Coordinates of C-alpha atoms and ligand atoms in Angstrom, one line a residue:
M1 CA 107.6 115.8 117.7
K2 CA 105.0 118.8 118.6
Q3 CA 103.5 118.8 115.1
E4 CA 103.1 114.9 115.1
N5 CA 101.2 115.6 118.8
N6 CA 98.5 117.8 117.1
A7 CA 98.2 115.3 114.3
K8 CA 97.4 112.5 116.5
G9 CA 95.3 114.9 118.4
R10 CA 92.9 116.1 115.4
G11 CA 93.3 112.5 114.2
S12 CA 91.3 111.3 117.4
E13 CA 89.0 114.0 117.5
R14 CA 88.3 113.0 114.1
M15 CA 87.6 109.3 115.0
E16 CA 85.4 110.6 118.0
A17 CA 83.4 113.0 115.6
I18 CA 82.8 110.2 113.4
I19 CA 81.7 107.7 116.1
S20 CA 79.3 110.1 117.3
L21 CA 77.5 110.8 114.2
T22 CA 77.7 106.8 113.4
K23 CA 76.0 105.9 116.3
R24 CA 73.7 108.8 116.0
R25 CA 72.7 108.6 112.3
G26 CA 72.4 104.1 113.2
F27 CA 75.6 103.3 111.5
V28 CA 77.4 101.6 114.3
Y29 CA 76.5 100.9 117.8
Q30 CA 78.8 99.5 120.2
G31 CA 78.3 96.0 120.7
S32 CA 76.0 94.9 123.4
E33 CA 76.0 98.2 124.7
I34 CA 73.3 97.9 127.2
Y35 CA 75.4 95.3 129.1
G36 CA 78.3 97.6 129.1
G37 CA 79.5 96.3 125.5
L38 CA 81.8 93.7 124.7
A39 CA 85.3 94.5 123.7
G40 CA 86.2 94.2 120.0
T41 CA 82.7 93.8 119.2
W42 CA 80.2 96.7 116.9
D43 CA 77.0 96.0 115.8
Y44 CA 75.9 98.1 112.4
G45 CA 72.4 99.7 112.4
P46 CA 70.4 100.0 109.2
Y47 CA 72.2 102.4 107.3
G48 CA 75.7 100.5 108.4
V49 CA 74.0 97.1 106.6
A50 CA 73.3 99.0 103.7
L51 CA 76.6 100.6 103.3
R52 CA 78.6 97.6 103.8
N53 CA 75.8 95.7 101.5
N54 CA 77.0 98.2 99.0
I55 CA 80.3 97.5 99.5
K56 CA 80.4 93.8 99.3
R57 CA 77.8 94.2 96.3
L58 CA 80.4 96.3 94.3
W59 CA 82.9 93.5 95.5
W60 CA 81.1 90.7 94.6
K61 CA 80.3 92.3 91.0
R62 CA 83.8 93.1 90.5
F63 CA 85.5 89.8 91.3
V64 CA 82.9 87.3 90.7
D65 CA 79.8 88.2 88.8
D66 CA 81.7 90.1 85.7
R67 CA 84.8 87.4 85.4
E68 CA 84.5 83.8 84.1
D69 CA 87.3 82.3 86.2
M70 CA 85.6 82.6 89.6
Y71 CA 83.4 80.3 91.4
G72 CA 81.4 81.9 95.2
V73 CA 81.6 79.7 97.9
D74 CA 80.0 79.5 101.4
A75 CA 81.6 77.7 103.8
A76 CA 80.8 76.6 107.4
I77 CA 82.5 79.0 110.0
L78 CA 83.0 75.5 112.1
M79 CA 85.4 73.4 110.5
N80 CA 86.7 69.9 111.3
Q81 CA 90.2 71.0 113.6
N82 CA 92.2 69.0 111.5
V83 CA 91.8 71.8 109.0
W84 CA 93.2 74.1 111.3
K85 CA 96.5 71.7 112.2
A86 CA 97.0 71.4 108.7
S87 CA 97.0 75.0 107.9
G88 CA 99.6 76.1 110.6
H89 CA 96.9 78.0 112.6
V90 CA 96.8 75.7 115.6
A91 CA 100.8 76.0 115.8
G92 CA 101.4 79.5 114.4
F93 CA 98.6 81.9 114.6
S94 CA 99.5 83.9 117.5
D95 CA 100.3 87.2 118.6
P96 CA 103.1 88.3 121.3
L97 CA 101.6 89.2 124.5
V98 CA 102.4 90.7 128.1
E99 CA 101.0 91.4 131.2
C100 CA 101.7 93.9 133.4
K101 CA 102.5 92.3 136.6
K102 CA 100.8 94.9 138.8
C103 CA 97.6 95.8 137.2
N104 CA 97.2 92.6 134.8
R105 CA 96.5 94.4 132.1
R106 CA 97.3 92.7 129.0
Y107 CA 99.3 94.0 125.6
R108 CA 100.4 92.6 122.3
V109 CA 104.5 93.0 122.7
D110 CA 105.2 94.2 119.1
T111 CA 102.7 96.8 119.2
M112 CA 103.4 98.1 122.5
I113 CA 107.2 98.6 121.8
T114 CA 107.5 102.2 121.3
E115 CA 110.9 102.2 119.8
P116 CA 110.7 99.3 117.5
D117 CA 114.0 100.7 115.4
E118 CA 115.7 100.4 118.9
Y119 CA 114.5 97.1 119.1
K120 CA 115.4 96.2 115.9
D121 CA 118.5 97.7 116.2
L122 CA 119.6 95.6 119.2
L123 CA 118.8 92.3 117.6
K124 CA 120.9 93.2 114.7
F125 CA 124.0 94.2 116.7
V126 CA 123.5 91.0 119.0
E127 CA 123.6 88.8 115.7
E128 CA 125.7 91.0 113.2
K129 CA 128.6 91.8 115.9
Y130 CA 128.4 90.9 119.4
I131 CA 128.2 87.0 118.1
P132 CA 130.8 87.3 115.5
D133 CA 133.3 89.2 117.7
R134 CA 132.7 86.3 120.7
L135 CA 133.6 83.7 117.9
S136 CA 136.3 85.5 116.2
G137 CA 138.8 84.0 118.7
V138 CA 137.5 80.5 118.1
D139 CA 139.6 79.5 115.8
S140 CA 143.1 80.6 116.7
K141 CA 142.3 79.1 119.9
H142 CA 141.9 75.8 117.8
M143 CA 144.9 76.4 115.8
E144 CA 146.7 77.0 119.2
A145 CA 145.2 73.9 120.8
K146 CA 146.2 71.8 118.0
S147 CA 150.0 72.8 118.0
L148 CA 149.6 72.3 121.6
I149 CA 148.6 68.4 121.2
E150 CA 151.6 68.1 118.8
D151 CA 153.9 69.4 121.5
G152 CA 152.1 67.5 124.0
Q153 CA 153.3 64.3 122.1
R154 CA 156.7 65.2 123.2
E155 CA 156.1 67.0 126.8
K156 CA 152.7 65.7 128.3
K157 CA 152.2 69.4 130.3
Y158 CA 151.2 70.7 126.8
L159 CA 148.5 68.5 126.5
D160 CA 146.6 69.7 130.0
V161 CA 147.1 73.4 128.5
A162 CA 145.8 72.3 125.3
K163 CA 142.3 70.5 126.9
K164 CA 142.1 74.2 128.4
V165 CA 142.4 76.3 125.5
L166 CA 139.9 73.5 123.7
E167 CA 137.4 74.1 126.7
E168 CA 137.6 77.6 126.2
A169 CA 137.0 77.6 122.5
M170 CA 133.9 75.4 123.3
M171 CA 132.4 77.7 125.9
D172 CA 132.7 80.6 123.2
I173 CA 130.8 78.4 121.0
Q174 CA 128.1 77.2 123.6
S175 CA 127.5 80.8 124.5
A176 CA 127.1 82.0 121.0
I177 CA 124.4 78.9 120.6
E178 CA 122.7 80.2 123.6
I179 CA 122.3 84.2 122.5
R180 CA 121.7 82.8 119.1
K181 CA 118.5 81.0 120.4
K182 CA 117.7 84.3 122.5
V183 CA 118.0 86.5 119.5
E184 CA 115.5 84.0 117.7
L185 CA 112.9 84.2 120.4
A186 CA 113.2 87.8 120.6
K187 CA 112.4 88.1 116.9
N188 CA 109.1 86.6 118.1
Y189 CA 109.0 88.9 120.6
Q190 CA 109.7 86.4 123.0
G191 CA 112.7 85.7 125.6
P192 CA 115.2 87.0 128.0
I193 CA 116.4 89.8 125.1
T194 CA 112.5 90.9 124.8
Q195 CA 111.7 90.7 129.1
T196 CA 114.9 93.0 129.6
Y197 CA 113.7 95.7 127.0
L198 CA 110.6 95.6 128.5
D199 CA 111.6 95.9 131.9
T200 CA 113.9 98.7 130.6
H201 CA 112.0 100.7 127.8
E202 CA 108.4 100.2 128.5
V203 CA 105.8 101.3 131.3
C204 CA 102.6 100.3 131.8
K205 CA 100.1 102.5 130.0
N206 CA 97.4 101.9 132.5
C207 CA 99.1 101.8 136.0
G208 CA 102.8 103.1 135.3
S209 CA 104.3 100.0 136.7
K210 CA 107.3 98.8 134.9
V211 CA 107.3 95.1 136.1
W212 CA 106.1 92.7 133.6
G213 CA 105.1 89.1 133.3
E214 CA 107.2 86.8 130.8
P215 CA 106.5 87.4 127.5
R216 CA 104.7 84.7 125.4
Q217 CA 103.1 83.6 122.2
F218 CA 98.9 83.7 122.5
N219 CA 97.0 81.9 120.1
M220 CA 94.0 83.8 118.4
M221 CA 91.7 81.4 117.3
F222 CA 88.2 81.0 119.4
K223 CA 88.1 77.5 120.5
T224 CA 85.0 75.5 121.3
H225 CA 83.5 72.1 121.6
V226 CA 81.4 70.9 118.9
G227 CA 78.4 68.7 120.4
A228 CA 78.0 67.4 123.8
M229 CA 81.2 66.1 124.8
E230 CA 84.0 68.4 125.8
D231 CA 87.2 66.6 125.1
E232 CA 90.0 66.8 122.7
T233 CA 87.9 65.1 119.5
S234 CA 85.3 67.7 120.0
I235 CA 87.3 70.8 119.8
S236 CA 86.6 73.1 116.8
Y237 CA 87.6 76.7 116.2
L238 CA 85.5 79.6 115.0
R239 CA 87.5 80.3 111.7
P240 CA 90.0 83.0 111.9
E241 CA 90.3 83.5 108.2
T242 CA 87.5 82.6 105.5
A243 CA 90.8 81.2 103.2
Q244 CA 90.5 77.7 104.5
G245 CA 86.9 76.8 103.4
M246 CA 88.3 77.7 100.2
F247 CA 90.9 75.3 100.1
V248 CA 88.7 72.5 101.6
N249 CA 86.4 73.2 98.8
F250 CA 89.0 72.9 96.2
K251 CA 88.5 69.7 94.6
N252 CA 84.3 69.6 95.1
V253 CA 84.6 72.7 92.5
L254 CA 87.2 71.1 90.4
D255 CA 84.6 67.9 90.4
S256 CA 81.4 69.5 89.6
F257 CA 82.6 72.6 87.1
H258 CA 86.2 71.3 85.8
P259 CA 87.4 74.5 85.5
T260 CA 90.5 75.2 84.0
L261 CA 93.5 77.3 85.7
P262 CA 93.6 80.0 86.6
F263 CA 90.5 79.8 88.5
G264 CA 89.3 81.3 91.9
L265 CA 87.0 80.8 94.7
A266 CA 85.6 83.9 96.2
Q267 CA 84.1 84.1 99.6
I268 CA 82.4 86.8 102.1
G269 CA 82.1 86.0 105.5
K270 CA 82.6 86.3 109.0
A271 CA 86.1 85.3 110.6
F272 CA 87.0 85.7 114.9
R273 CA 90.2 86.4 116.3
N274 CA 90.7 86.7 119.7
E275 CA 92.7 90.1 119.6
I276 CA 94.8 90.9 122.3
A277 CA 94.2 94.6 122.1
P278 CA 90.9 95.6 120.0
R279 CA 91.3 99.0 119.1
D280 CA 90.5 101.9 116.9
F281 CA 86.7 101.6 116.5
I282 CA 85.9 98.9 113.9
F283 CA 89.4 98.6 112.9
R284 CA 90.7 96.1 115.1
L285 CA 87.9 93.9 116.0
R286 CA 87.7 90.3 117.3
E287 CA 84.7 89.5 115.0
L288 CA 85.0 90.9 111.3
E289 CA 84.2 90.3 108.2
Q290 CA 86.7 89.3 105.4
M291 CA 86.3 88.9 101.2
E292 CA 88.8 86.8 100.1
I293 CA 89.9 84.9 96.7
E294 CA 91.7 81.9 96.6
Y295 CA 93.0 82.1 93.1
F296 CA 94.7 78.8 91.7
V297 CA 97.5 78.9 89.2
K298 CA 99.8 77.0 87.3
P299 CA 102.9 77.4 89.4
S300 CA 105.2 78.9 86.9
E301 CA 102.8 81.7 86.2
W302 CA 102.0 83.0 89.8
R303 CA 103.4 86.2 89.3
V304 CA 101.1 87.5 86.2
S305 CA 97.8 86.6 88.3
F306 CA 99.4 88.4 91.5
E307 CA 100.2 91.6 89.6
A308 CA 96.7 91.5 87.7
L309 CA 95.2 91.0 90.9
Q310 CA 96.8 93.4 93.1
K311 CA 95.8 96.3 90.4
E312 CA 92.3 94.9 90.3
Q313 CA 92.4 95.7 93.9
V314 CA 93.4 99.2 93.7
V315 CA 90.7 99.7 90.7
F316 CA 87.9 98.6 93.5
L317 CA 89.0 100.8 95.8
E318 CA 89.3 103.9 93.7
Q319 CA 86.5 103.1 90.9
D320 CA 83.7 101.4 93.2
L321 CA 84.3 102.6 96.5
G322 CA 85.6 106.3 95.4
L323 CA 88.4 106.5 98.0
P324 CA 91.0 108.7 96.5
S325 CA 94.5 107.3 95.4
S326 CA 96.6 109.7 97.5
K327 CA 95.5 108.2 100.5
I328 CA 96.1 104.7 99.5
H329 CA 99.8 102.9 99.6
Q330 CA 101.0 99.4 98.5
I331 CA 103.7 98.3 100.8
D332 CA 106.0 95.2 99.9
I333 CA 106.3 93.3 103.1
A334 CA 109.7 92.1 104.5
P335 CA 110.0 88.2 104.5
E336 CA 110.5 88.2 108.3
D337 CA 106.9 90.0 108.5
R338 CA 105.1 87.8 106.3
A339 CA 102.6 85.4 107.2
H340 CA 103.8 81.8 107.7
Y341 CA 102.2 80.8 104.4
S342 CA 103.5 83.6 102.5
K343 CA 106.3 83.8 100.0
H344 CA 105.4 87.4 98.6
S345 CA 103.0 89.7 100.2
V346 CA 101.8 93.3 99.2
D347 CA 99.8 95.2 101.8
T348 CA 97.7 98.1 100.9
E349 CA 97.7 100.7 103.5
F350 CA 95.0 103.7 103.8
D351 CA 95.7 107.0 105.5
F352 CA 93.1 106.4 108.1
P353 CA 92.4 109.4 111.1
F354 CA 94.6 107.6 113.1
G355 CA 97.8 106.8 110.5
Q356 CA 98.3 104.9 107.5
K357 CA 97.2 101.5 108.6
E358 CA 96.6 98.0 106.5
L359 CA 93.6 98.3 104.9
L360 CA 93.6 94.7 102.9
G361 CA 96.6 92.7 101.4
I362 CA 97.2 90.2 98.7
A363 CA 99.7 87.3 99.3
Y364 CA 101.7 84.4 97.3
R365 CA 100.4 81.2 99.3
T366 CA 102.2 78.9 96.9
D367 CA 101.1 75.3 97.4
F368 CA 101.3 75.5 100.8
D369 CA 97.5 75.0 101.8
L370 CA 96.6 72.3 99.3
K371 CA 99.7 70.2 100.0
N372 CA 99.5 70.4 103.6
H373 CA 95.8 69.6 103.4
S374 CA 96.8 66.7 100.9
E375 CA 98.8 65.3 102.9
A376 CA 96.9 65.6 106.3
S377 CA 93.5 64.4 104.9
K378 CA 95.1 62.2 102.4
V379 CA 92.8 63.2 99.5
D380 CA 94.5 63.8 96.6
L381 CA 94.1 67.6 95.5
S382 CA 96.5 67.9 92.4
F383 CA 95.3 69.2 89.2
F384 CA 95.8 67.3 85.7
D385 CA 96.9 69.9 83.3
E386 CA 95.0 68.9 80.0
Q387 CA 97.6 70.7 78.0
T388 CA 100.8 69.5 79.1
K389 CA 99.5 66.1 80.6
E390 CA 101.0 66.9 83.8
R391 CA 99.8 66.2 87.1
Y392 CA 100.7 68.9 89.7
I393 CA 99.3 71.0 93.0
P394 CA 98.3 74.4 92.0
H395 CA 99.7 77.4 93.6
C396 CA 97.4 80.1 95.2
V397 CA 97.6 84.0 95.0
E398 CA 95.5 85.4 97.7
P399 CA 93.6 88.8 97.6
T400 CA 91.9 89.5 101.0
F401 CA 89.6 92.0 102.1
G402 CA 88.5 93.2 105.5
V403 CA 84.7 94.7 105.3
D404 CA 84.7 96.5 108.3
R405 CA 88.1 98.3 107.6
L406 CA 86.5 99.1 103.9
T407 CA 83.8 100.5 106.1
L408 CA 85.9 102.3 108.3
A409 CA 87.8 104.1 105.3
V410 CA 84.9 104.8 103.1
L411 CA 83.3 106.4 106.3
S412 CA 86.5 108.3 107.3
D413 CA 87.3 109.6 104.0
A414 CA 83.6 110.7 103.8
Y415 CA 83.5 112.8 107.0
T416 CA 83.2 116.5 106.0
E417 CA 82.9 119.4 107.9
D418 CA 82.0 122.7 105.9
E419 CA 79.8 125.8 105.8
L420 CA 76.6 125.8 103.7
G421 CA 74.5 129.0 103.3
G422 CA 76.4 130.6 106.1
E423 CA 75.8 127.8 108.2
K424 CA 78.2 124.8 109.8
R425 CA 77.4 121.3 108.5
I426 CA 78.7 117.6 108.8
Y427 CA 77.9 115.7 106.1
L428 CA 79.4 112.0 104.3
K429 CA 80.5 112.9 101.2
F430 CA 80.2 109.2 100.3
N431 CA 80.5 108.0 96.4
P432 CA 77.3 107.4 95.4
K433 CA 77.5 103.7 94.8
V434 CA 78.2 103.2 98.6
A435 CA 75.8 105.7 99.9
P436 CA 73.1 103.3 101.7
V437 CA 70.4 106.0 100.5
K438 CA 71.1 107.7 96.9
V439 CA 68.0 109.4 96.9
A440 CA 65.4 110.7 99.6
V441 CA 61.8 112.2 98.4
F442 CA 60.1 114.7 100.6
P443 CA 56.9 116.9 99.9
L444 CA 57.3 120.4 100.8
L445 CA 54.7 120.6 103.2
K446 CA 53.7 117.4 105.5
N447 CA 50.5 118.6 106.1
K448 CA 49.3 119.3 102.5
P449 CA 47.8 116.2 101.6
Q450 CA 48.1 116.7 97.5
L451 CA 52.0 117.5 98.2
V452 CA 52.2 114.2 100.3
E453 CA 50.3 112.2 97.8
K454 CA 52.5 113.4 95.2
A455 CA 55.6 112.8 96.8
R456 CA 54.5 109.1 97.8
A457 CA 53.7 108.7 94.1
V458 CA 57.0 109.9 92.9
Y459 CA 59.0 108.1 95.7
A460 CA 57.1 104.9 94.2
E461 CA 58.2 105.4 90.8
L462 CA 61.7 106.3 91.8
K463 CA 61.8 103.2 94.3
K464 CA 60.9 100.9 91.1
R465 CA 63.8 102.1 89.3
V466 CA 66.7 102.9 91.7
Q467 CA 67.8 100.8 95.1
G468 CA 68.0 102.8 98.1
V469 CA 65.3 105.4 98.1
E470 CA 63.3 107.2 101.3
F471 CA 60.9 108.9 102.0
D472 CA 61.2 111.7 104.6
D473 CA 58.8 113.9 106.0
N474 CA 59.9 114.4 109.3
G475 CA 60.5 118.0 110.4
N476 CA 61.1 121.3 108.1
I477 CA 62.9 121.1 105.2
G478 CA 65.8 122.1 106.6
K479 CA 66.2 119.5 109.0
R480 CA 65.4 117.1 106.6
Y481 CA 68.3 118.2 104.1
R482 CA 70.3 118.2 107.4
R483 CA 69.9 114.5 108.4
Q484 CA 70.3 113.3 104.8
D485 CA 73.6 115.2 104.3
E486 CA 74.7 113.5 107.7
I487 CA 74.0 109.8 106.0
G488 CA 75.5 111.1 103.1
T489 CA 72.4 110.7 100.4
P490 CA 73.8 112.5 97.3
F491 CA 70.3 113.4 96.1
C492 CA 67.1 115.0 97.9
V493 CA 64.0 115.3 95.5
T494 CA 61.1 118.1 96.3
V495 CA 57.6 117.7 95.5
D496 CA 55.9 121.5 96.0
F497 CA 53.2 123.3 94.6
D498 CA 54.6 123.6 91.3
T499 CA 54.6 119.7 90.9
V500 CA 51.3 119.2 91.4
E501 CA 49.8 122.7 89.9
K502 CA 52.2 123.1 87.1
D503 CA 54.1 120.5 85.0
G504 CA 55.2 117.9 87.4
T505 CA 58.8 118.8 87.9
V506 CA 60.5 118.6 91.1
T507 CA 63.6 120.1 92.6
L508 CA 66.6 118.1 92.7
R509 CA 69.3 118.9 95.4
N510 CA 73.1 118.3 95.1
R511 CA 74.5 117.3 98.6
D512 CA 77.9 118.4 97.7
T513 CA 77.0 122.0 96.8
G514 CA 73.6 122.4 98.1
A515 CA 72.3 123.4 94.3
Q516 CA 68.9 122.8 93.5
E517 CA 67.3 122.2 89.9
R518 CA 64.0 121.8 88.5
L519 CA 64.0 118.5 86.3
S520 CA 61.3 116.2 85.2
I521 CA 60.8 112.6 87.1
E522 CA 62.8 111.2 83.9
E523 CA 65.5 113.6 84.1
V524 CA 65.6 112.8 88.0
I525 CA 66.3 109.0 87.4
A526 CA 68.9 110.0 84.0
R527 CA 70.9 112.3 86.8
I528 CA 70.9 109.2 89.8
T529 CA 71.7 106.6 87.3
A530 CA 74.6 108.2 85.8
A531 CA 76.0 108.7 89.2
L532 CA 75.8 105.2 90.1
A533 CA 77.2 103.9 86.5
Ligands
LIG1 N1 93.3 85.1 104.5 C1 94.7 86.1 104.8 C2 94.3 86.7 105.8 O1 93.4 86.4 106.7 P1 95.3 88.7 107.1 O2 96.2 89.8 106.6 O3 95.1 88.3 108.5 O4 94.9 87.8 106.0 C3 92.8 90.1 106.0 O5 93.6 89.4 106.9 C4 92.3 91.0 105.8 O6 91.2 91.0 107.1 C5 93.1 92.4 106.8 O7 94.1 93.1 105.6 C6 92.2 93.0 107.1 O8 91.0 93.8 106.1 C7 91.0 92.3 108.1 N2 91.2 92.0 109.4 C8 92.2 91.3 109.8 N3 92.1 91.5 111.2 C9 91.3 92.1 111.5 C10 90.7 92.7 112.8 N4 91.3 92.1 113.5 N5 89.6 93.4 112.9 C11 89.2 93.9 111.3 N6 89.7 93.5 110.6 C12 90.8 92.6 110.5

């Protein structure tokens, strides 16, 4: 227990250090900061934008540009409200919420239950033991009543007893049905079982009270109205997932490009969720960005595509983003924990400083979405298979990625404290492919025009050949190295007197080791290009 607390303590210290660095160096700022912020929103500064663009570019390259079976789309965020009715989000995209009656602080019930195993054990006990025990006498009561009725045909007094025995059996059945209903509600963290559990086990973290309101489901979609009228017909929602924009464009792409199965639609874009408890920096947001693929397959062949795309997700994390395999964990999601549309889901979790948490996922959505949209819109969303001459609604495998969580995974994994040349330093050990700045060019001295002029020429040359080059002549060279280390620049090039007076070579400094080498510009470019390959 003690160790766990320490680990938690270290985790939150590390998170604080990361939040502080990312603000200081222009990666992430609090949303609406000058007005005191807006919970669940963060803004990305210049280096944050560059880092995220690199992540998105690498994703697009791997999953769209390098393949022949993927089609990019960019659908509107606002969609016809019927999309969200057909997709099941109006009815079911909710989280269980409870409010402290004393201070009105709201919590997500499933995340606040501190001993989830105990809660699950309670439900299991009621379902598997309490209800069957209650019902175990019902059969024998039935039998007893039956023989009493037979006796009652001879002697009337037995009929009254039979009636009583039957009533008792009925009451047992009725109460078992009632309890089962309560257990069903409790599985969604609602109803009297959850209420009793909260009242007896949970304390408000804000005010210490133990008096809870009624747990209920809270729909997480942001509702708005389109146009000047604010009535039922003008309702729209900010999309909570980018996926639906692809399902509603399935037929358009089919008609324009005539792809054969399997093929996928891919999209990067914002999504919005009115999370009850946004937290952990950019981990749980109310405005987030997703990268999703809806991969349409022949129903009998879904597993092959599922497994191939699942593997590709890990390759993307390890090879493109440089995340270590030791921090990546794949978790099969139990049926009761899957989203309403999924028949099989695997989450990829990552070791964040605050624990192992979901980074991304893959789900087998079957024909759930296309079928529902086809029925609701009355537009035929089936596919004609030229090979088998069959017409059917394709099934769908959906790999989904959160850009903000990937950004946090990359940042938290890169954050490093060490000692270099006898001095403590902080640096971001980014894989060069994601680093916002790949190479920074300095003149050794700022006040020597011939050094500045040559450094500018080297900068211009590098800029033509590499994306993410920065010129820096602020402060002394030590300060410049510290700044570049903190933003995770893998290479620094310094132009000194030897460069201008001798052979044109420069020094190339390696961020991780601090080692410096003298190289020609062509050799520098070759080094950087190799690191980015
Ligand atoms: N279309 C499927 C879908 O949206 P999801 O598991 O709800 O599935 C996909 O979300 C990914 O989006 C998650 O794995 C996570 O990376 C990211 N995500 C979800 N909710 C988020 C939130 N509130 N803040 C940041 N990222 C979130």
